[in-house]
PDB file of C-alpha atoms in Angstrom:
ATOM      1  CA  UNK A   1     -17.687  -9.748   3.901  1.00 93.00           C
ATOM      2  CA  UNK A   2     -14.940  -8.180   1.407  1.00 95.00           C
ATOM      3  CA  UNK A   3     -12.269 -10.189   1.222  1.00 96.00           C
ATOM      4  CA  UNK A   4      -8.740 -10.548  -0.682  1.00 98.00           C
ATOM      5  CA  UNK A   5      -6.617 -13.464  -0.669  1.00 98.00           C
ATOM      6  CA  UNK A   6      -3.198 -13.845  -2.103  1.00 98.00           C
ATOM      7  CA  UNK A   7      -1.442 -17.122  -3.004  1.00 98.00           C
ATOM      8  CA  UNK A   8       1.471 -18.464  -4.945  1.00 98.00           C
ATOM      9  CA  UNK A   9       4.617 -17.431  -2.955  1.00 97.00           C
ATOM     10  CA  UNK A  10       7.013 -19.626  -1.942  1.00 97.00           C
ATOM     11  CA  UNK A  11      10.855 -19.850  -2.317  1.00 98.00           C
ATOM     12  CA  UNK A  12      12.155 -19.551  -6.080  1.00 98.00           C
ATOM     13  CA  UNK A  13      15.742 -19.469  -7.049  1.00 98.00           C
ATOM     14  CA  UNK A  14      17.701 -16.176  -8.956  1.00 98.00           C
ATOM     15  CA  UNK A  15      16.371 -15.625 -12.266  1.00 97.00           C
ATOM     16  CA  UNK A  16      13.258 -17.676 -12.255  1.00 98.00           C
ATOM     17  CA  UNK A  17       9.328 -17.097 -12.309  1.00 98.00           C
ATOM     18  CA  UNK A  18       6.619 -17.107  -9.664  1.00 98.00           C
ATOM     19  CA  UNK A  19       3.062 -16.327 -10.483  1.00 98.00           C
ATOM     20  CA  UNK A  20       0.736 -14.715  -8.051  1.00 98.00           C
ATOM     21  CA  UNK A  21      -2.775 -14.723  -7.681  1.00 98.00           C
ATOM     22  CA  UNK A  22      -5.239 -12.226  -5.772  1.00 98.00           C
ATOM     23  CA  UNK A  23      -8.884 -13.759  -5.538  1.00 98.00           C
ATOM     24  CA  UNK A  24     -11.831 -11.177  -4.257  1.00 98.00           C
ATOM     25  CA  UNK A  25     -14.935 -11.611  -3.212  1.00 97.00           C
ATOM     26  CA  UNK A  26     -17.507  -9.967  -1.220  1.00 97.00           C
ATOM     27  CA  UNK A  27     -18.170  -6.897  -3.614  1.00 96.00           C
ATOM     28  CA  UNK A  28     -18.419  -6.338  -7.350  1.00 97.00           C
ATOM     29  CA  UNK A  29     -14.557  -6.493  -8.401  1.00 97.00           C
ATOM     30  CA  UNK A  30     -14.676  -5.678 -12.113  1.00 96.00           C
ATOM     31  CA  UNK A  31     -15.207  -2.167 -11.303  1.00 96.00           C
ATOM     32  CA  UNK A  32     -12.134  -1.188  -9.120  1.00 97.00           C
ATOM     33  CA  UNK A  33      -8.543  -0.850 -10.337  1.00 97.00           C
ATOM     34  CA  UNK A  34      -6.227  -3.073  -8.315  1.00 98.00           C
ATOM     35  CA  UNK A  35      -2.881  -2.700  -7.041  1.00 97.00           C
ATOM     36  CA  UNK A  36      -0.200  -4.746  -5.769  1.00 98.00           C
ATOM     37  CA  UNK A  37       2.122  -3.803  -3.217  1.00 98.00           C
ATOM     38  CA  UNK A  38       4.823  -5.230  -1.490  1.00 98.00           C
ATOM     39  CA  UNK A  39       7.254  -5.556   1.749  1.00 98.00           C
ATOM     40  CA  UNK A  40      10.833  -6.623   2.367  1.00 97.00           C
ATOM     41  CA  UNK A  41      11.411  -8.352   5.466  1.00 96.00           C
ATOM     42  CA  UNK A  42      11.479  -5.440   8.163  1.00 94.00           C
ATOM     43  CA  UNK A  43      10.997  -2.758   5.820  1.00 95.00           C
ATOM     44  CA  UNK A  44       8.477  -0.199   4.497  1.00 96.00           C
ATOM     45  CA  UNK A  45       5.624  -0.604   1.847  1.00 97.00           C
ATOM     46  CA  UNK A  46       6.750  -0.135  -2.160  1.00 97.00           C
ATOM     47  CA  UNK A  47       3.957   0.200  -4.549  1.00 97.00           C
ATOM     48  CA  UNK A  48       4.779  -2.623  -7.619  1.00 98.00           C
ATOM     49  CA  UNK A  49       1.882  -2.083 -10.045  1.00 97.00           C
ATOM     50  CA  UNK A  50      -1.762  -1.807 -10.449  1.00 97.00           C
ATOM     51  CA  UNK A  51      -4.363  -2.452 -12.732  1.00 97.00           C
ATOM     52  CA  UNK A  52      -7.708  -0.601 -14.042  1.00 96.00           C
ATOM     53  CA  UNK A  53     -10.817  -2.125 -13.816  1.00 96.00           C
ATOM     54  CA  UNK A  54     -11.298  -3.263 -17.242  1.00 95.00           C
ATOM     55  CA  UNK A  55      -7.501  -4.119 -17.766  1.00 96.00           C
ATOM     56  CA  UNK A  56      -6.369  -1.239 -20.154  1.00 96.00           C
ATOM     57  CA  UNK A  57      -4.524   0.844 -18.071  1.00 95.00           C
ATOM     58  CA  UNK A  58      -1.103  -0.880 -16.146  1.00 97.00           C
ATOM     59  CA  UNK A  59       1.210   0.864 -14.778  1.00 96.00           C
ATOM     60  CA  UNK A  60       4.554  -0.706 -12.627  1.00 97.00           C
ATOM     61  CA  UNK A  61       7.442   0.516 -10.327  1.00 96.00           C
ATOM     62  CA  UNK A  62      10.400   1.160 -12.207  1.00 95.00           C
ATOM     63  CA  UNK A  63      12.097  -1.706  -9.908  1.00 96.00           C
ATOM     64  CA  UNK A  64       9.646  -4.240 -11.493  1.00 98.00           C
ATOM     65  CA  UNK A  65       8.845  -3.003 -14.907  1.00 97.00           C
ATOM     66  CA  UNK A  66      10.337  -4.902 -17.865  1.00 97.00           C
ATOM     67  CA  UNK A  67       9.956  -8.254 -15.463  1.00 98.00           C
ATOM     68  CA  UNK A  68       6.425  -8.156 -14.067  1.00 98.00           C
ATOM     69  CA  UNK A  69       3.248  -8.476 -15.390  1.00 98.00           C
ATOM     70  CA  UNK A  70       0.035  -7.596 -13.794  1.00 98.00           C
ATOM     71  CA  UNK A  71      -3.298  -9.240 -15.142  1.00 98.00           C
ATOM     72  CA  UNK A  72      -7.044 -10.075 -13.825  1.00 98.00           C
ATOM     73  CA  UNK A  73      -9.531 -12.003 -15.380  1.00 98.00           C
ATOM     74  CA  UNK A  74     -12.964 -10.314 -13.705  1.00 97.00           C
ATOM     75  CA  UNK A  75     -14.784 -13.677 -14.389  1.00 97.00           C
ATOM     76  CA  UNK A  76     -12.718 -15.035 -11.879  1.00 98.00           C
ATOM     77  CA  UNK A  77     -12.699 -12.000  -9.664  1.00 98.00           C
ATOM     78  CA  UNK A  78      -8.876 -12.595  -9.605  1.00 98.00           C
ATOM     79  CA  UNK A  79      -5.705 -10.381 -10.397  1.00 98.00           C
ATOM     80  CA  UNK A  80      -2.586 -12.156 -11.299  1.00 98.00           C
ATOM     81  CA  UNK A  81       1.001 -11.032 -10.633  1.00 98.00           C
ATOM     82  CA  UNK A  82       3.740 -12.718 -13.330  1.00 98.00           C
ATOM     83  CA  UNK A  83       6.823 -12.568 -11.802  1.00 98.00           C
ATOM     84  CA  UNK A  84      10.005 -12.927 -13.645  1.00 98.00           C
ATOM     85  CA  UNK A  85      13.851 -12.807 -13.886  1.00 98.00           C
ATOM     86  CA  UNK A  86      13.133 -12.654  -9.990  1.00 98.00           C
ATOM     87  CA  UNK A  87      16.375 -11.321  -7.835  1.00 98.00           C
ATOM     88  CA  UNK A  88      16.964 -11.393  -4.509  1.00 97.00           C
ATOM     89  CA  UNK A  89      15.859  -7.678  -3.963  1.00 97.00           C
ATOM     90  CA  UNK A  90      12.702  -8.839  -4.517  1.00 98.00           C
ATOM     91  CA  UNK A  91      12.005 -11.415  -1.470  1.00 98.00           C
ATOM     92  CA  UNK A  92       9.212  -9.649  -0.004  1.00 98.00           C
ATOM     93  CA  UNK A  93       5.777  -9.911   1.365  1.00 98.00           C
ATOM     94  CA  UNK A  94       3.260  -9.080  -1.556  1.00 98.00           C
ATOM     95  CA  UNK A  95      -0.512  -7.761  -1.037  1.00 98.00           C
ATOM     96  CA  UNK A  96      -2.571  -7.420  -3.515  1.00 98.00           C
ATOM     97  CA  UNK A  97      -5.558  -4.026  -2.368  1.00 98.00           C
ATOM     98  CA  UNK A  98      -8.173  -2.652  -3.656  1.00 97.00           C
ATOM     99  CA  UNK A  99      -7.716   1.120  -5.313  1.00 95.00           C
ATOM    100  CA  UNK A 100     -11.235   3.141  -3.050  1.00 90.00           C
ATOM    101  CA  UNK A 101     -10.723   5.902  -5.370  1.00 83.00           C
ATOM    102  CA  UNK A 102      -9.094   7.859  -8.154  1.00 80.00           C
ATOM    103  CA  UNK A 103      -6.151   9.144  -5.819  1.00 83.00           C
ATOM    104  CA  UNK A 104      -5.226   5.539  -5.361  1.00 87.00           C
ATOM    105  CA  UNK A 105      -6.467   4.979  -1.883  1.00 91.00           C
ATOM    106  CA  UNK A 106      -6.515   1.517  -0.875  1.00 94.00           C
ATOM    107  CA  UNK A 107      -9.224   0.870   1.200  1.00 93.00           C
ATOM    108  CA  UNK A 108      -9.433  -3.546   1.382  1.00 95.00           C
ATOM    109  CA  UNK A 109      -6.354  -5.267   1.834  1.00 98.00           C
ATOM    110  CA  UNK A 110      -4.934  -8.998   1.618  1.00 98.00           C
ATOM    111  CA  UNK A 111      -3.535 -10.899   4.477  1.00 97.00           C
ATOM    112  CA  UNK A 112      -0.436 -11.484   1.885  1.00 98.00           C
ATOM    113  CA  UNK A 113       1.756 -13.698   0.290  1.00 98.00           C
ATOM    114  CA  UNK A 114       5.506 -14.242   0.976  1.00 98.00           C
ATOM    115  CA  UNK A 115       8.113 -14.652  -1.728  1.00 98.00           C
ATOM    116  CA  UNK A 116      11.548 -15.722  -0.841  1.00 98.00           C
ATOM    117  CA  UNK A 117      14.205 -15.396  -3.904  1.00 98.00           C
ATOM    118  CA  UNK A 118      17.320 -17.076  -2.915  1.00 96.00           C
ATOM    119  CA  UNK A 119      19.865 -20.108  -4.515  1.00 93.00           C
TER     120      UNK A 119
ATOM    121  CA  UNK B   1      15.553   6.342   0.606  1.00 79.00           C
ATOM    122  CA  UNK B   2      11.844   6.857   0.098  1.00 87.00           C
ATOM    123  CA  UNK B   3      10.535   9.631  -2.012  1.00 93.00           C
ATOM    124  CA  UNK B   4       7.769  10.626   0.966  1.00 97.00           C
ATOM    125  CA  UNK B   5       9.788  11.264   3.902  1.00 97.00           C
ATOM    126  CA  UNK B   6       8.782  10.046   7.548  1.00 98.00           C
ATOM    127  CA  UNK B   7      10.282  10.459  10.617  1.00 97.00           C
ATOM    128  CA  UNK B   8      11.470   6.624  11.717  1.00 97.00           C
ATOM    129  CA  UNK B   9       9.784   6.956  15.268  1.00 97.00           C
ATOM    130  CA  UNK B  10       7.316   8.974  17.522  1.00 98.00           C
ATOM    131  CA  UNK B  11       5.942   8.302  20.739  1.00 97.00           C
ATOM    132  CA  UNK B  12       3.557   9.802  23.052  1.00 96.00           C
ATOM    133  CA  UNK B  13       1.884   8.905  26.511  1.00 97.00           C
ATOM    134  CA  UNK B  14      -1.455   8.036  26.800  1.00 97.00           C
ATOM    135  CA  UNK B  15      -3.754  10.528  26.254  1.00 96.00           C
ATOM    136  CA  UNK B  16      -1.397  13.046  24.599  1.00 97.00           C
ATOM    137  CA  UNK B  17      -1.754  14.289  21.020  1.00 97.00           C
ATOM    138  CA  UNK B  18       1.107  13.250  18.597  1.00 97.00           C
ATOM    139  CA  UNK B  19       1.677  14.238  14.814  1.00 97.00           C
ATOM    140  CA  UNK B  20       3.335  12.333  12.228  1.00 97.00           C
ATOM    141  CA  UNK B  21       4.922  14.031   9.491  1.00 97.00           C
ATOM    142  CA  UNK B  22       5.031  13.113   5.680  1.00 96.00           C
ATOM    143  CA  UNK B  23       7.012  15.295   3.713  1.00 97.00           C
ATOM    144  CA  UNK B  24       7.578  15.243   0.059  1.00 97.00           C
ATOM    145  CA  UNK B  25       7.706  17.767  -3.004  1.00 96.00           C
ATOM    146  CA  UNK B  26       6.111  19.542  -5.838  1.00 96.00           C
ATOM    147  CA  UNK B  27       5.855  16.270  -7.973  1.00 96.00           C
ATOM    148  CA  UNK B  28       3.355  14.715  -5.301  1.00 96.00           C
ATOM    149  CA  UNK B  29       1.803  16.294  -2.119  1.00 95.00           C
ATOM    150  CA  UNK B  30       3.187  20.148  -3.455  1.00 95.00           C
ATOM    151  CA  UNK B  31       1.123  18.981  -6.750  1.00 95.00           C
ATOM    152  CA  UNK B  32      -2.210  18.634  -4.648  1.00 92.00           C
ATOM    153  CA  UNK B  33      -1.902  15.094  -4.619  1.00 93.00           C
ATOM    154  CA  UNK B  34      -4.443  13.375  -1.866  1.00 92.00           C
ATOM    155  CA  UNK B  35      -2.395  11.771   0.694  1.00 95.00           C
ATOM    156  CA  UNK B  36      -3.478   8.557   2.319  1.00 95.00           C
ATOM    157  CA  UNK B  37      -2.630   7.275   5.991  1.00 96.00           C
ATOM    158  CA  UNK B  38      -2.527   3.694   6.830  1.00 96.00           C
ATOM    159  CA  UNK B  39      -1.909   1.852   9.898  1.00 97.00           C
ATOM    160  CA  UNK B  40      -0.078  -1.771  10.426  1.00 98.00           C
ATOM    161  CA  UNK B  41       0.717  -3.937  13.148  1.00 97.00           C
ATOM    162  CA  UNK B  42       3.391  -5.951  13.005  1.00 94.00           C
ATOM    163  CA  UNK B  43       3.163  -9.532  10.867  1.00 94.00           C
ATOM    164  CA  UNK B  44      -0.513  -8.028   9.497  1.00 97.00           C
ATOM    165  CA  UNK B  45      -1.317  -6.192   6.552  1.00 97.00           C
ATOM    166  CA  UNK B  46      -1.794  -2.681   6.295  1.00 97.00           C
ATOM    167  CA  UNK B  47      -5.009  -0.763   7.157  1.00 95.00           C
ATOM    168  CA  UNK B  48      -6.320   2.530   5.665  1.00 93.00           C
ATOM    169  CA  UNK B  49      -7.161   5.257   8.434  1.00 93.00           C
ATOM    170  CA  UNK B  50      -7.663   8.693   6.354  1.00 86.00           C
ATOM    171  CA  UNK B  51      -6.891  10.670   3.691  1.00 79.00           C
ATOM    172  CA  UNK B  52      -5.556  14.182   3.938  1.00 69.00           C
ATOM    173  CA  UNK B  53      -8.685  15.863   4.014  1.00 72.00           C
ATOM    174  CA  UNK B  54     -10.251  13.577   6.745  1.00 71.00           C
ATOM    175  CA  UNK B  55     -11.937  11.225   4.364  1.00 73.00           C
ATOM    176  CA  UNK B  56     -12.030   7.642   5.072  1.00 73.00           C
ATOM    177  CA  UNK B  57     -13.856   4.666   5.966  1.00 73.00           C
ATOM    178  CA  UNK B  58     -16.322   4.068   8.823  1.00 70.00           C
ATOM    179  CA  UNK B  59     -14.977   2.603  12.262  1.00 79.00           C
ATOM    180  CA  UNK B  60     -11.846   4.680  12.451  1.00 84.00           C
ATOM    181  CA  UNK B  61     -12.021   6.422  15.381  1.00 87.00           C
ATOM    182  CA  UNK B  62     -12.343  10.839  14.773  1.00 87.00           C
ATOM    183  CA  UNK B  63      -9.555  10.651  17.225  1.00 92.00           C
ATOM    184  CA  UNK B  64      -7.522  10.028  13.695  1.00 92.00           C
ATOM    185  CA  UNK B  65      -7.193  13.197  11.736  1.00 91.00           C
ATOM    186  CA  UNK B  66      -4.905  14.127   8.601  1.00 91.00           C
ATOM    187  CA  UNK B  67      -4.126  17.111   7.126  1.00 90.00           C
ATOM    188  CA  UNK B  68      -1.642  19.185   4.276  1.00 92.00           C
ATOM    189  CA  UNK B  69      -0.307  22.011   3.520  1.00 92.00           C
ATOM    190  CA  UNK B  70       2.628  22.262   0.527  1.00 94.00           C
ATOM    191  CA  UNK B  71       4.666  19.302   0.206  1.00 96.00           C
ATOM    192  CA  UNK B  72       3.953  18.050   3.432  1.00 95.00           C
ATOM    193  CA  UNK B  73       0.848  16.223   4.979  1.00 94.00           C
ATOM    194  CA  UNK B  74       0.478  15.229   8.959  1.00 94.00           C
ATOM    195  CA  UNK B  75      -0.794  12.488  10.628  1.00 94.00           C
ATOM    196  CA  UNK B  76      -2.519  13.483  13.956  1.00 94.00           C
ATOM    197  CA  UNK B  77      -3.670  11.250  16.892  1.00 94.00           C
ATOM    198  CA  UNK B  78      -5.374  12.931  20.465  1.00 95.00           C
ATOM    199  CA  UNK B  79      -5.833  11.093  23.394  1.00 96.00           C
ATOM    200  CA  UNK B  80      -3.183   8.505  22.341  1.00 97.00           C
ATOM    201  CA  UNK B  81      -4.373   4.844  23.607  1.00 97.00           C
ATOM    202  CA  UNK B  82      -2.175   1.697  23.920  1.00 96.00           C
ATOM    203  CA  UNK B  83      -3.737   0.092  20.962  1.00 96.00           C
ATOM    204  CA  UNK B  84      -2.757   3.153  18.745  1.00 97.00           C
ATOM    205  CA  UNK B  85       0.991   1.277  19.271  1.00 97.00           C
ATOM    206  CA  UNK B  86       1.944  -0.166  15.756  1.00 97.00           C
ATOM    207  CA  UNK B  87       3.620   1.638  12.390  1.00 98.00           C
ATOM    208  CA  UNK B  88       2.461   4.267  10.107  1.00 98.00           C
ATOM    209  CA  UNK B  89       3.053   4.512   6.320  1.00 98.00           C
ATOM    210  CA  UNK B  90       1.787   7.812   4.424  1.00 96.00           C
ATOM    211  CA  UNK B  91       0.971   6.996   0.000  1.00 96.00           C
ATOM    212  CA  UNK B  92       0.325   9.579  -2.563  1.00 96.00           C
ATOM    213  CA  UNK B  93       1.067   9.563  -6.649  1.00 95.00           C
ATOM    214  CA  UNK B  94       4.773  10.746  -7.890  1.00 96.00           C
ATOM    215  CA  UNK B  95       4.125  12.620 -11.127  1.00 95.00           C
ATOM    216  CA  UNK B  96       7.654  12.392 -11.746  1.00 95.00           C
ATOM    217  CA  UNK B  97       7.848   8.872 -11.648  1.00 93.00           C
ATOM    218  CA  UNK B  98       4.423   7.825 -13.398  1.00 93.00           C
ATOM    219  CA  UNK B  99       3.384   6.023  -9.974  1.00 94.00           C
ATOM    220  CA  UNK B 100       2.455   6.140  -6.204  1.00 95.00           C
ATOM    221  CA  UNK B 101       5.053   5.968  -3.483  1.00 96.00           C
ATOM    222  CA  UNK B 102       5.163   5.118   0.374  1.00 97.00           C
ATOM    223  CA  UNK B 103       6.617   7.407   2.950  1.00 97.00           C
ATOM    224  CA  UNK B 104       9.263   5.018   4.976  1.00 97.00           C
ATOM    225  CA  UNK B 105       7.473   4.418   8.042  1.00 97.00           C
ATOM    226  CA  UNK B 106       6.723   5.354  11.065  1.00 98.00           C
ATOM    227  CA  UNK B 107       7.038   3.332  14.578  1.00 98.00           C
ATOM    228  CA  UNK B 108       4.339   4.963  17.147  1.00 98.00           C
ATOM    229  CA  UNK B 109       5.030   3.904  20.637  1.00 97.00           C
ATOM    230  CA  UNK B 110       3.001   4.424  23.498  1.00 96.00           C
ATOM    231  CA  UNK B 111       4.825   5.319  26.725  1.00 93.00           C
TER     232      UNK B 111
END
């Protein structure tokens, strides 16, 4: 069975770090680029940044970039998300997916991982 | 406001045909971007139905079809069922802004 799990949210004050982790099994993950998108409580899906397979292309949101980092380590079959000088416009839900395809279809998802920024 | 723009809510009773829109512009679907369809229940994660040009994975019924022309793409569903009730988010790449973008959203509800 393919299978993504996320872990590492949790409530984090203003202006601190949070560091997420995506762990995949099930199919042969250091050949598909990665993404990570998230979701504010009752709002709509915002791409945050994704990864090539072999970790030399990232790209980010302009919302994120600057503050997050997006890693994997493919012996590990596991993408990280460093999360930093977090605000409040960034409590969300986070998934991590995988990219099916060059057009940046995302074809397995996580169950995700909830990140609440507040003092 | 989202760069891919969907109409908040549709709804159709069972059995009917209903289209969801995704409109955009010449940096993404008028650039011949693919645009991707995925559907999400509330308190789950997303799921991806189809692709613009009907690709996608197995198990999704053919009642699901997509489709584009310009800078806007459309989301159809036929003989709307009960458990087709849940949201709908069109995705394609922004060349403008270096990166992929969400259309707002879309509740579906079944009369």
């Amino acid at each position: 069975q393919v299978h993504l799990v996320e872990s590492g949210g949790g409530v984090v004050q203003p202006g601190r770090s949070l560091r997420l982790s995506c762990v995949a099994s099930g199919f042969t993950f250091n050949i598909y680029a990665m993404f990570w998108v998230r979701q504010a409580p009752g709002k709509g899906l915002e791409w945050v940044a994704v990864i090539s397979d072999d970790e030399s292309q990232k790209s980010y949101a302009d919302s994120v970039r600057g503050r997050f980092v997006i890693s994997r380590d493919n012996s590990k079959n596991t993408m990280f998300l460093q999360m930093n000088s977090l605000r409040g416009e960034d409590t969300a839900v986070y998934f991590c997916a995988r990219v099916m395809d060059e057009e940046g279809a995302l074809d397995i998802w996580g169950q995700g991982t909830m990140v609440t920024v507040s003092s | 406001q989202s760069v891919l723009t969907q109409p908040p809510s549709v709804s159709g009773a069972p059995g009917q045909r209903v289209t969801i829109s995704c409109s955009g512009s010449s940096s993404n679907i008028g650039a011949g971007y693919d645009v991707h369809w995925y559907q999400q229940f509330p308190g789950t994660a997303p799921k991806f139905l189809i692709c613009d040009n009907n690709n996608g994975p197995s198990g999704v019924p053919d009642r699901f079809s997509g489709s584009k022309s310009g800078t806007s793409a459309s989301l159809a569903i036929t003989g709307l069922q009960a458990e087709d009730e849940a949201n709908y988010y069109c995705q394609s790449y922004d060349s403008s802004l270096n990166g992929w973008v969400f259309g707002g959203g879309t509740k579906l509800t079944v009369l």
